[in-house]
Amino acid sequence: MTIFADLFLQLSPHSWQTELFKMNVAIQHYNANPRILRPIKEFIPHGYFIVMSLIIAATSFPEKGDALFHEQNRNYNKAFISIAYSPKISKYMKLFRFKEFQKFIPDTMVDEELNDSGDPCYKFSGYVTAFNKVSLCEINILLWDLADETMSAFRPRTTKLGGLPNISFIL
């Protein structure tokens, strides 16, 4: 998990303390509503790092969504089979707690300076721009395009849609 936490810290456009503070402020506003039956507990730094690490680590598994939290036998008939072990994310965090995090993570991305710009996506557009700037500085990209000539064989399309369900016209 520490590798994924380091990756998160390196690519995060804002300090994690600022993001955690914004999230906890949003949780406090949510809990201030008198109609709330069960208040949500604020996140501590350790829990924040765990969730962000799990989000990055989940990209290496073929399971999606809630299936990452269930310990079940994998269906190996899928098109993509991961060489990694089953994620067993429930060992690190419960599903309900992850859903609470998921509910308030957009509040960490809000940039109020862009509110007056008329952009309908102002809540996260500043975060995306800042993330892209950090990525350009931190991630090494290839200056050359390479043709991949690995062991994957060329399979020409034999059907009109090429096996893709949503494409009605291919150029």
Coordinates of N, CA and C in Angstrom, one line a residue, residues 9-65:
L9 N 0.6 10.9 -3.3 CA 1.3 12.1 -2.8 C 2.0 12.8 -3.9
Q10 N 2.7 12.1 -4.8 CA 3.5 12.7 -5.9 C 2.6 13.3 -6.9
L11 N 1.4 12.8 -7.2 CA 0.6 13.3 -8.3 C -0.5 14.2 -7.8
S12 N -0.7 14.3 -6.6 CA -1.8 15.2 -6.1 C -1.5 16.6 -6.3
P13 N -2.4 17.4 -6.9 CA -2.1 18.8 -7.2 C -2.1 19.7 -6.0
H14 N -2.8 19.3 -4.9 CA -2.9 20.1 -3.7 C -2.4 19.2 -2.6
S15 N -2.1 19.9 -1.5 CA -1.6 19.1 -0.3 C -2.8 18.2 0.2
W16 N -2.4 17.1 0.7 CA -3.4 16.2 1.2 C -4.1 16.8 2.4
Q17 N -3.4 17.6 3.2 CA -4.0 18.2 4.4 C -5.2 19.1 3.9
T18 N -5.0 19.9 2.9 CA -6.0 20.8 2.4 C -7.2 20.0 1.9
E19 N -7.0 18.9 1.2 CA -8.1 18.1 0.7 C -8.8 17.4 1.8
L20 N -8.1 16.9 2.8 CA -8.8 16.3 3.9 C -9.6 17.3 4.7
F21 N -9.1 18.5 4.9 CA -9.8 19.6 5.6 C -11.1 19.9 4.8
K22 N -11.0 20.1 3.5 CA -12.2 20.4 2.7 C -13.3 19.3 2.8
M23 N -12.8 18.1 2.8 CA -13.7 16.9 3.0 C -14.4 16.9 4.3
N24 N -13.6 17.2 5.4 CA -14.2 17.2 6.7 C -15.2 18.3 6.9
V25 N -14.9 19.5 6.3 CA -15.8 20.6 6.4 C -17.1 20.3 5.7
A26 N -17.1 19.6 4.6 CA -18.3 19.2 3.9 C -19.1 18.2 4.7
I27 N -18.4 17.3 5.4 CA -19.0 16.3 6.3 C -19.7 17.0 7.5
Q28 N -19.0 18.1 8.0 CA -19.6 18.8 9.1 C -20.9 19.5 8.7
H29 N -20.9 20.1 7.4 CA -22.1 20.7 6.9 C -23.2 19.7 6.7
Y30 N -22.8 18.5 6.3 CA -23.8 17.5 6.1 C -24.4 17.1 7.4
N31 N -23.6 16.9 8.4 CA -24.0 16.5 9.8 C -24.8 17.6 10.5
A32 N -24.7 18.8 10.1 CA -25.4 19.9 10.7 C -26.9 19.9 10.4
N33 N -27.3 19.2 9.3 CA -28.7 19.1 9.0 C -29.4 18.3 10.0
P34 N -30.4 18.8 10.6 CA -31.1 18.1 11.7 C -31.9 16.9 11.3
R35 N -32.1 16.7 10.0 CA -32.9 15.5 9.5 C -32.0 14.3 9.2
I36 N -30.7 14.5 9.4 CA -29.8 13.4 9.3 C -30.0 12.3 10.4
L37 N -30.3 11.1 10.0 CA -30.5 10.1 11.0 C -29.2 9.5 11.6
R38 N -28.2 9.3 10.7 CA -26.9 8.8 11.2 C -25.8 9.7 10.7
P39 N -25.2 10.5 11.6 CA -24.1 11.4 11.2 C -22.9 10.6 10.7
I40 N -22.2 11.2 9.8 CA -21.0 10.6 9.2 C -19.8 11.0 10.0
K41 N -19.0 10.0 10.3 CA -17.7 10.3 11.0 C -16.7 11.0 10.1
E42 N -16.0 12.0 10.6 CA -15.0 12.6 9.8 C -13.8 11.7 9.5
F43 N -13.1 12.0 8.5 CA -11.9 11.1 8.1 C -10.7 11.6 8.8
I44 N -9.9 10.7 9.2 CA -8.6 11.0 9.8 C -7.5 10.8 8.7
P45 N -6.3 11.3 8.9 CA -5.3 11.2 7.8 C -5.1 9.8 7.4
H46 N -5.0 8.9 8.4 CA -4.7 7.5 8.0 C -5.8 6.9 7.1
G47 N -7.0 7.1 7.4 CA -8.2 6.7 6.6 C -8.2 7.3 5.2
Y48 N -7.8 8.6 5.2 CA -7.7 9.3 3.9 C -6.7 8.6 3.0
F49 N -5.5 8.3 3.5 CA -4.5 7.7 2.7 C -4.9 6.3 2.3
I50 N -5.5 5.6 3.2 CA -6.0 4.2 2.8 C -6.9 4.3 1.6
V51 N -7.9 5.2 1.6 CA -8.9 5.3 0.5 C -8.2 5.7 -0.8
M52 N -7.3 6.7 -0.7 CA -6.7 7.1 -1.9 C -5.7 6.0 -2.5
S53 N -5.1 5.3 -1.6 CA -4.3 4.2 -2.0 C -5.1 3.0 -2.7
L54 N -6.3 2.8 -2.1 CA -7.1 1.7 -2.6 C -7.7 2.1 -4.0
I55 N -8.0 3.4 -4.2 CA -8.4 3.8 -5.5 C -7.4 3.6 -6.6
I56 N -6.1 4.0 -6.2 CA -5.1 3.8 -7.2 C -4.8 2.3 -7.4
A57 N -4.8 1.5 -6.3 CA -4.5 0.1 -6.4 C -5.6 -0.7 -7.1
A58 N -6.8 -0.2 -7.1 CA -7.9 -0.9 -7.7 C -7.8 -1.0 -9.2
T59 N -7.0 -0.1 -9.8 CA -6.9 0.0 -11.2 C -6.2 -1.3 -11.8
S60 N -5.5 -2.0 -10.9 CA -4.8 -3.2 -11.4 C -5.6 -4.5 -11.3
F61 N -6.9 -4.4 -11.0 CA -7.7 -5.6 -10.8 C -8.9 -5.5 -11.9
P62 N -9.3 -6.7 -12.3 CA -10.4 -6.7 -13.3 C -11.8 -6.5 -12.7
E63 N -11.9 -6.6 -11.4 CA -13.2 -6.4 -10.7 C -13.5 -4.9 -10.8
K64 N -14.8 -4.6 -10.7 CA -15.2 -3.2 -10.8 C -16.2 -3.0 -9.6
G65 N -16.2 -1.8 -9.1 CA -17.2 -1.4 -8.1 C -17.2 -2.2 -6.9

